[in-house]
Coordinates of C-alpha atoms in Angstrom, one line a residue:
M664 CA 4.4 -25.7 16.4
P665 CA 5.7 -28.8 14.6
L666 CA 5.7 -28.6 10.8
T667 CA 3.5 -30.8 8.7
I668 CA 5.3 -30.1 5.4
S669 CA 9.1 -29.7 4.9
A670 CA 11.0 -28.5 1.9
A671 CA 12.0 -32.2 1.3
D672 CA 8.3 -32.9 0.6
I673 CA 8.3 -30.6 -2.4
D674 CA 9.1 -32.3 -5.7
E675 CA 11.4 -29.4 -6.8
A676 CA 12.4 -31.0 -10.2
A677 CA 8.7 -31.5 -11.2
L678 CA 7.8 -28.0 -10.0
L679 CA 10.6 -26.3 -12.0
S680 CA 9.8 -28.3 -15.1
E681 CA 6.2 -27.2 -14.9
L682 CA 7.3 -23.6 -14.2
K683 CA 9.3 -23.6 -17.5
T684 CA 6.1 -24.6 -19.3
W685 CA 4.2 -21.7 -17.7
V686 CA 6.9 -19.2 -18.7
E687 CA 7.0 -20.5 -22.2
L688 CA 3.2 -19.8 -22.4
E689 CA 3.8 -16.0 -22.6
T690 CA 0.9 -14.0 -21.2
P691 CA 0.9 -10.2 -21.8
T692 CA -2.0 -8.7 -20.0
R693 CA -3.8 -7.3 -23.0
D694 CA -3.7 -10.6 -24.9
A695 CA -6.7 -12.3 -23.4
A696 CA -6.3 -15.4 -25.5
A697 CA -2.7 -15.9 -24.4
V698 CA -3.6 -15.5 -20.8
N699 CA -6.4 -18.0 -21.2
R700 CA -4.1 -20.6 -22.7
L701 CA -2.2 -20.6 -19.4
A702 CA -5.5 -20.5 -17.5
D703 CA -6.5 -23.7 -19.4
R704 CA -3.4 -25.4 -18.0
V705 CA -3.9 -24.1 -14.5
E706 CA -7.5 -25.3 -14.5
M707 CA -6.4 -28.8 -15.7
L708 CA -3.7 -29.1 -13.0
A709 CA -6.1 -27.9 -10.3
K710 CA -8.8 -30.4 -11.2
E711 CA -6.2 -33.2 -11.4
G712 CA -5.2 -32.3 -7.8
G713 CA -8.7 -32.7 -6.5
L714 CA -9.5 -29.0 -6.3
I715 CA -12.7 -27.3 -7.3
V716 CA -12.4 -24.8 -10.1
E717 CA -14.8 -22.0 -11.1
R718 CA -13.9 -20.1 -14.3
I719 CA -15.3 -16.6 -14.5
P720 CA -15.3 -15.2 -18.1
G721 CA -13.1 -12.2 -18.6
T722 CA -14.5 -8.7 -19.0
L723 CA -13.1 -5.3 -20.2
G724 CA -11.0 -7.2 -22.8
F725 CA -9.0 -9.2 -20.3
G726 CA -8.7 -13.0 -19.8
D727 CA -10.7 -15.2 -17.5
I728 CA -10.4 -15.4 -13.7
L729 CA -9.9 -18.8 -12.1
A730 CA -11.2 -19.4 -8.6
V731 CA -9.7 -22.6 -7.2
R732 CA -11.3 -23.8 -4.0
S733 CA -10.5 -26.6 -1.5
P734 CA -13.3 -29.2 -1.0
R735 CA -15.6 -28.3 1.9
P736 CA -19.0 -29.2 3.4
A737 CA -22.0 -28.0 1.4
G738 CA -23.2 -24.6 2.8
S739 CA -20.0 -24.0 4.8
N740 CA -19.5 -20.3 5.5
E741 CA -16.3 -20.7 7.7
K742 CA -13.7 -18.0 7.1
G743 CA -10.6 -19.4 5.6
V744 CA -7.4 -18.5 3.8
L745 CA -7.5 -16.5 0.6
I746 CA -4.5 -16.7 -1.8
L747 CA -4.0 -14.1 -4.5
A748 CA -2.0 -14.7 -7.7
H749 CA -2.0 -13.4 -11.3
L750 CA -1.1 -15.1 -14.6
D751 CA -0.5 -12.0 -16.7
T752 CA 2.9 -10.4 -17.2
V753 CA 4.2 -7.1 -18.6
H754 CA 6.2 -8.9 -21.3
A755 CA 5.0 -9.1 -24.9
T756 CA 4.7 -12.4 -26.8
G757 CA 8.0 -13.2 -28.4
T758 CA 10.1 -11.9 -25.5
I759 CA 11.7 -15.3 -24.9
K760 CA 12.8 -15.6 -28.6
E761 CA 13.8 -12.0 -29.2
N762 CA 15.3 -10.9 -26.0
L763 CA 16.3 -13.8 -23.8
T764 CA 16.0 -17.5 -23.6
L765 CA 14.6 -19.4 -20.7
R766 CA 17.8 -20.5 -19.1
Q767 CA 19.5 -21.5 -15.8
E768 CA 22.8 -20.1 -14.6
G769 CA 23.8 -21.7 -11.2
D770 CA 21.0 -20.9 -8.7
R771 CA 19.4 -18.4 -11.0
L772 CA 16.5 -19.4 -13.4
Y773 CA 15.8 -16.7 -15.9
G774 CA 12.6 -16.1 -17.9
P775 CA 10.1 -13.3 -18.6
G776 CA 7.5 -13.2 -15.9
I777 CA 9.2 -16.0 -13.9
Y778 CA 9.8 -13.7 -10.9
D779 CA 6.7 -11.5 -11.3
M780 CA 4.9 -13.8 -10.7
K781 CA 4.6 -17.2 -12.4
S782 CA 6.8 -18.9 -9.9
G783 CA 4.7 -17.6 -7.0
A784 CA 1.4 -18.6 -8.8
L785 CA 2.6 -22.1 -9.4
M786 CA 4.0 -22.4 -5.9
A787 CA 0.7 -21.5 -4.5
L788 CA -1.2 -24.1 -6.5
E789 CA 1.3 -26.8 -5.6
A790 CA 1.2 -25.8 -1.9
M791 CA -2.6 -25.9 -2.0
K792 CA -2.7 -29.4 -3.5
I793 CA -0.2 -30.6 -0.8
A794 CA -2.2 -28.9 2.0
V795 CA -5.5 -30.3 0.9
R796 CA -4.0 -33.8 0.8
A797 CA -2.7 -33.3 4.3
G798 CA -6.1 -32.1 5.5
T799 CA -6.6 -28.3 5.8
R800 CA -8.3 -27.1 9.0
S801 CA -10.0 -24.2 7.1
P802 CA -11.2 -23.5 3.6
V803 CA -8.6 -22.3 1.1
D804 CA -9.5 -20.2 -1.9
L805 CA -6.9 -19.4 -4.6
L806 CA -7.7 -16.7 -7.2
F807 CA -5.7 -16.4 -10.4
M808 CA -6.2 -12.9 -11.9
P809 CA -5.6 -12.0 -15.6
D810 CA -5.0 -8.3 -15.3
E811 CA -3.0 -7.4 -12.2
E812 CA -0.3 -5.7 -14.2
M813 CA -2.8 -3.2 -15.4
G814 CA -4.6 -2.5 -12.2
S815 CA -7.0 -5.4 -11.8
A816 CA -10.0 -3.5 -13.2
S817 CA -11.8 -6.6 -14.2
S818 CA -11.0 -8.7 -11.1
R819 CA -11.1 -6.2 -8.2
G820 CA -14.8 -6.9 -7.4
L821 CA -14.3 -10.6 -7.2
I822 CA -11.2 -10.2 -5.0
E823 CA -13.2 -8.0 -2.6
D824 CA -16.1 -10.5 -2.6
Y825 CA -13.8 -13.4 -1.6
A826 CA -11.9 -11.2 0.9
R827 CA -15.1 -10.4 2.8
H828 CA -15.4 -14.2 3.6
A829 CA -11.7 -14.7 4.4
G830 CA -9.9 -14.7 7.8
H831 CA -6.5 -14.1 6.2
T832 CA -5.0 -13.2 2.8
L833 CA -1.7 -14.4 1.4
V834 CA -0.3 -12.8 -1.8
V835 CA 2.3 -14.7 -3.7
E836 CA 3.9 -11.7 -5.4
P837 CA 7.7 -12.2 -5.4
A838 CA 9.9 -11.8 -2.3
R839 CA 12.0 -8.7 -2.0
D840 CA 15.8 -8.4 -1.6
G841 CA 16.9 -11.7 -0.2
G842 CA 13.5 -13.1 0.7
K843 CA 11.9 -10.3 2.6
I844 CA 8.1 -10.3 2.6
V845 CA 5.8 -7.3 2.2
V846 CA 3.8 -6.2 5.3
A847 CA 2.6 -2.9 3.9
R848 CA 2.2 -1.1 0.5
K849 CA 1.4 2.4 -0.4
G850 CA -1.8 3.2 -2.1
V851 CA -1.7 4.0 -5.8
A852 CA -3.6 6.8 -7.6
M853 CA -3.5 7.7 -11.3
Y854 CA -4.7 10.9 -12.9
D855 CA -5.0 12.1 -16.5
I856 CA -5.0 15.9 -16.5
V857 CA -5.9 18.0 -19.5
V858 CA -5.1 21.7 -19.6
R859 CA -6.9 23.8 -22.2
G860 CA -6.0 27.3 -23.3
R861 CA -6.5 29.2 -26.6
A862 CA -4.5 28.8 -29.8
S863 CA -3.1 31.8 -31.7
H864 CA -0.3 32.6 -34.2
A865 CA 3.0 32.8 -32.2
G866 CA 4.3 35.5 -34.5
S867 CA 1.5 37.8 -35.5
K868 CA -1.0 37.4 -32.7
P869 CA 0.8 36.0 -29.6
Q870 CA -1.2 38.2 -27.3
D871 CA -4.4 36.5 -28.3
G872 CA -3.2 33.1 -27.2
R873 CA -3.3 31.4 -23.8
S874 CA -0.6 28.8 -23.6
A875 CA -1.8 25.4 -22.2
I876 CA 1.8 24.3 -21.9
R877 CA 2.8 27.2 -19.8
A878 CA -0.1 26.6 -17.5
A879 CA 0.7 22.9 -17.4
A880 CA 4.3 23.7 -16.4
R881 CA 3.0 25.6 -13.4
L882 CA 0.9 22.5 -12.5
V883 CA 3.9 20.2 -12.8
L884 CA 5.7 22.3 -10.1
E885 CA 2.6 22.4 -8.0
L886 CA 2.1 18.6 -8.2
E887 CA 5.7 17.6 -7.7
G888 CA 5.8 20.1 -4.8
M889 CA 3.5 17.7 -3.0
N890 CA 6.4 15.1 -2.7
D891 CA 7.3 14.5 0.9
V892 CA 10.0 11.9 1.7
E893 CA 9.4 11.9 5.4
R894 CA 5.7 11.3 5.0
G895 CA 6.2 8.8 2.3
I896 CA 4.3 10.8 -0.4
T897 CA 5.4 10.4 -4.0
V898 CA 3.9 12.4 -6.8
T899 CA 5.3 12.0 -10.3
V900 CA 4.2 13.7 -13.6
G901 CA 5.2 10.7 -15.8
T902 CA 4.2 12.1 -19.2
I903 CA 3.4 15.5 -20.7
N904 CA 2.3 16.2 -24.3
G905 CA 1.0 19.4 -25.9
G906 CA 0.9 21.8 -28.7
T907 CA 0.6 21.4 -32.5
G908 CA 3.7 23.2 -33.8
R909 CA 6.5 25.6 -32.8
N910 CA 4.7 28.7 -34.3
T911 CA 1.4 28.2 -32.6
V912 CA 0.5 29.1 -29.0
P913 CA -0.6 25.7 -27.7
A914 CA -4.3 25.3 -26.9
E915 CA -4.0 21.9 -25.1
C916 CA -1.6 20.0 -22.9
R917 CA -2.0 16.5 -21.4
M918 CA -0.3 15.0 -18.4
Q919 CA -0.3 11.6 -16.7
V920 CA 0.3 11.6 -13.0
D921 CA 1.2 8.8 -10.6
L922 CA 0.8 9.1 -6.8
R923 CA 1.9 6.7 -4.0
L924 CA 0.3 7.3 -0.6
P925 CA 1.2 5.6 2.7
D926 CA -2.2 5.6 4.4
S927 CA -5.9 6.5 4.0
E928 CA -5.6 9.8 5.8
T929 CA -2.8 11.0 3.7
A930 CA -4.6 9.8 0.6
T931 CA -7.7 11.8 1.4
E932 CA -5.5 14.9 1.9
I933 CA -3.4 14.7 -1.3
L934 CA -6.1 13.5 -3.6
G935 CA -8.2 16.4 -2.5
K936 CA -5.4 18.8 -3.5
V937 CA -5.2 17.1 -6.9
Q938 CA -8.9 17.3 -7.5
N939 CA -8.9 21.0 -6.6
L940 CA -6.1 22.2 -8.9
K941 CA -6.9 25.6 -10.1
P942 CA -5.4 27.6 -13.1
V943 CA -3.8 31.0 -12.5
D944 CA -5.2 32.4 -15.7
P945 CA -9.1 32.5 -15.9
D946 CA -8.9 31.8 -19.6
I947 CA -7.3 28.4 -18.8
T948 CA -9.3 25.4 -17.8
I949 CA -8.2 22.2 -16.1
E950 CA -9.9 18.8 -16.4
V951 CA -8.8 16.2 -13.9
K952 CA -9.8 12.5 -14.3
G953 CA -8.8 9.6 -12.2
G954 CA -8.4 8.7 -8.5
L955 CA -7.2 6.0 -6.2
S956 CA -6.8 2.7 -8.1
R957 CA -5.3 0.7 -5.1
P958 CA -6.1 1.8 -1.6
P959 CA -3.2 2.0 1.0
F960 CA -2.3 -1.3 2.6
A961 CA -1.1 -0.6 6.2
Q962 CA 0.0 -3.2 8.7
T963 CA -2.5 -3.7 11.5
E964 CA -2.2 -5.5 14.8
E965 CA -3.9 -8.5 13.2
G966 CA -1.5 -8.2 10.3
K967 CA 1.4 -8.2 12.7
R968 CA 0.2 -11.4 14.4
L969 CA -0.1 -13.0 11.0
F970 CA 3.5 -12.0 10.2
D971 CA 4.7 -13.4 13.6
H972 CA 2.9 -16.7 13.0
T973 CA 4.5 -16.9 9.5
A974 CA 7.9 -16.0 10.8
K975 CA 7.8 -18.9 13.3
I976 CA 7.0 -21.4 10.6
A977 CA 9.6 -19.9 8.3
A978 CA 12.3 -20.3 11.0
Q979 CA 11.7 -24.0 11.1
L980 CA 12.3 -24.1 7.3
G981 CA 15.6 -22.2 7.6
I982 CA 14.1 -18.9 6.5
T983 CA 14.7 -15.8 8.5
L984 CA 11.7 -13.7 7.7
E985 CA 11.9 -9.9 7.5
G986 CA 9.0 -7.7 6.7
V987 CA 9.3 -4.5 4.5
S988 CA 7.0 -1.8 3.2
T989 CA 7.0 -0.9 -0.5
G990 CA 5.7 1.7 -2.8
G991 CA 4.4 -0.7 -5.4
G992 CA 0.8 -1.8 -5.3
S993 CA -0.7 -5.3 -5.6
D994 CA -4.0 -7.0 -5.2
G995 CA -3.2 -7.3 -1.5
N996 CA -4.0 -3.6 -1.3
F997 CA -7.7 -4.4 -1.8
T998 CA -7.9 -7.1 0.9
A999 CA -6.0 -5.1 3.5
A1000 CA -8.2 -2.1 2.9
L1001 CA -11.2 -4.2 3.9
G1002 CA -9.5 -5.1 7.2
V1003 CA -8.4 -8.6 6.3
P1004 CA -5.0 -9.4 7.8
T1005 CA -2.8 -9.6 4.7
L1006 CA 0.8 -10.8 4.0
D1007 CA 2.4 -10.2 0.6
G1008 CA 5.6 -11.1 -1.2
L1009 CA 5.3 -14.8 -0.3
G1010 CA 6.5 -16.0 -3.8
A1011 CA 10.0 -17.0 -4.9
D1012 CA 13.1 -14.9 -4.1
G1013 CA 14.9 -13.3 -7.1
A1014 CA 15.1 -10.0 -8.9
G1015 CA 14.6 -8.1 -12.2
A1016 CA 10.8 -7.7 -12.2
H1017 CA 9.5 -6.2 -15.5
T1018 CA 13.0 -6.4 -17.1
F1019 CA 14.6 -8.8 -19.6
D1020 CA 16.8 -10.1 -16.9
E1021 CA 14.1 -11.4 -14.6
Y1022 CA 15.1 -14.4 -12.5
I1023 CA 14.4 -16.5 -9.4
F1024 CA 16.7 -18.3 -7.0
V1025 CA 15.9 -22.0 -7.5
S1026 CA 17.0 -22.6 -3.9
S1027 CA 14.1 -20.5 -2.6
V1028 CA 11.3 -22.4 -4.3
A1029 CA 11.0 -25.6 -2.2
P1030 CA 11.3 -23.9 1.2
R1031 CA 8.8 -21.1 0.3
T1032 CA 6.3 -23.6 -1.2
A1033 CA 6.5 -25.5 2.1
L1034 CA 5.9 -22.3 4.0
L1035 CA 2.8 -21.6 2.0
A1036 CA 1.5 -25.2 2.5
N1037 CA 2.0 -24.9 6.3
L1038 CA 0.3 -21.6 6.4
M1039 CA -2.7 -23.1 4.7
L1040 CA -2.7 -25.9 7.3
T1041 CA -2.4 -23.7 10.3
L1042 CA -4.4 -20.6 9.7
N1043 CA -7.9 -20.6 11.0
G1044 CA -9.9 -17.9 12.6
D1045 CA -8.1 -15.4 14.8
L1046 CA -4.4 -16.0 15.6

């Protein structure tokens, strides 16, 4: 399959200049106004590129969602390519000034959020503009989410609506370890557990108390006993807090629990165990709130064909593509769970996600932008 777009067709200097502007517009998830300032710029650039933009007002305190669409005949219901990106980052406003400067050292370009995932988001937009000019065979929809770093609570419904009308989904989260792309992700579940006992004076009436902390300690062992490396199950009690003072039998203890689950069958099994946690002492009660926030993303046969197609294009661009599974979740979990062939990690190569040393390899930007453009040009219907 001959390539339509090569890395030489990408204006790398212009793209990197624009990327620096995006990074300088810091976008912590909970600052809707800040996220919307970047959304304003994305909307402007998309319209200048001849793309159709729908702006969906934010809900739940998050910023707006941008749906960028390629031109298509009125009433068209052809299944096309769905691209998922997000504009929010984990970094607070002021990170550039206080902790690091936006800087380049050799092939590394540093900046908060540059790897996860402003580079991938911009690369997707640039690739889409190029693909539309070249004449895409199928519709292309690019969604920019404002809240991915906090679970996509406000955008999940729209992602799933678009996915139901998509033939393939490409997620421009950053590449892994040397340019690997993600072919599967574990499901993510989050629970808040409250253990309640009965307070009493630790010195004069200890027998009257029922320690919530002691009961919670038993639960920690029970929960973390569900870990199974061979099956890919991860259960982590991330925080625990309880009691009011050293001389009082604690009446309450709270825990936050994170679970990573490889497939839907395992998820059903393990989540059932968490929901049915029981105290040993009848005077202790347990309240369990939460559940699956991102369903497991397993590689299907259709997903494998999508990877193989992508790998062939990548090889012509000098990229040896390798697929990996990861424990971290993304918006690709939602589309894969609906049966849509999904590939993830198609953004820039680099490292340091969620740290003050986040960077991308500049040399990865043009080839991987060309890869995205060629995928938009060649994906249609079943492979």
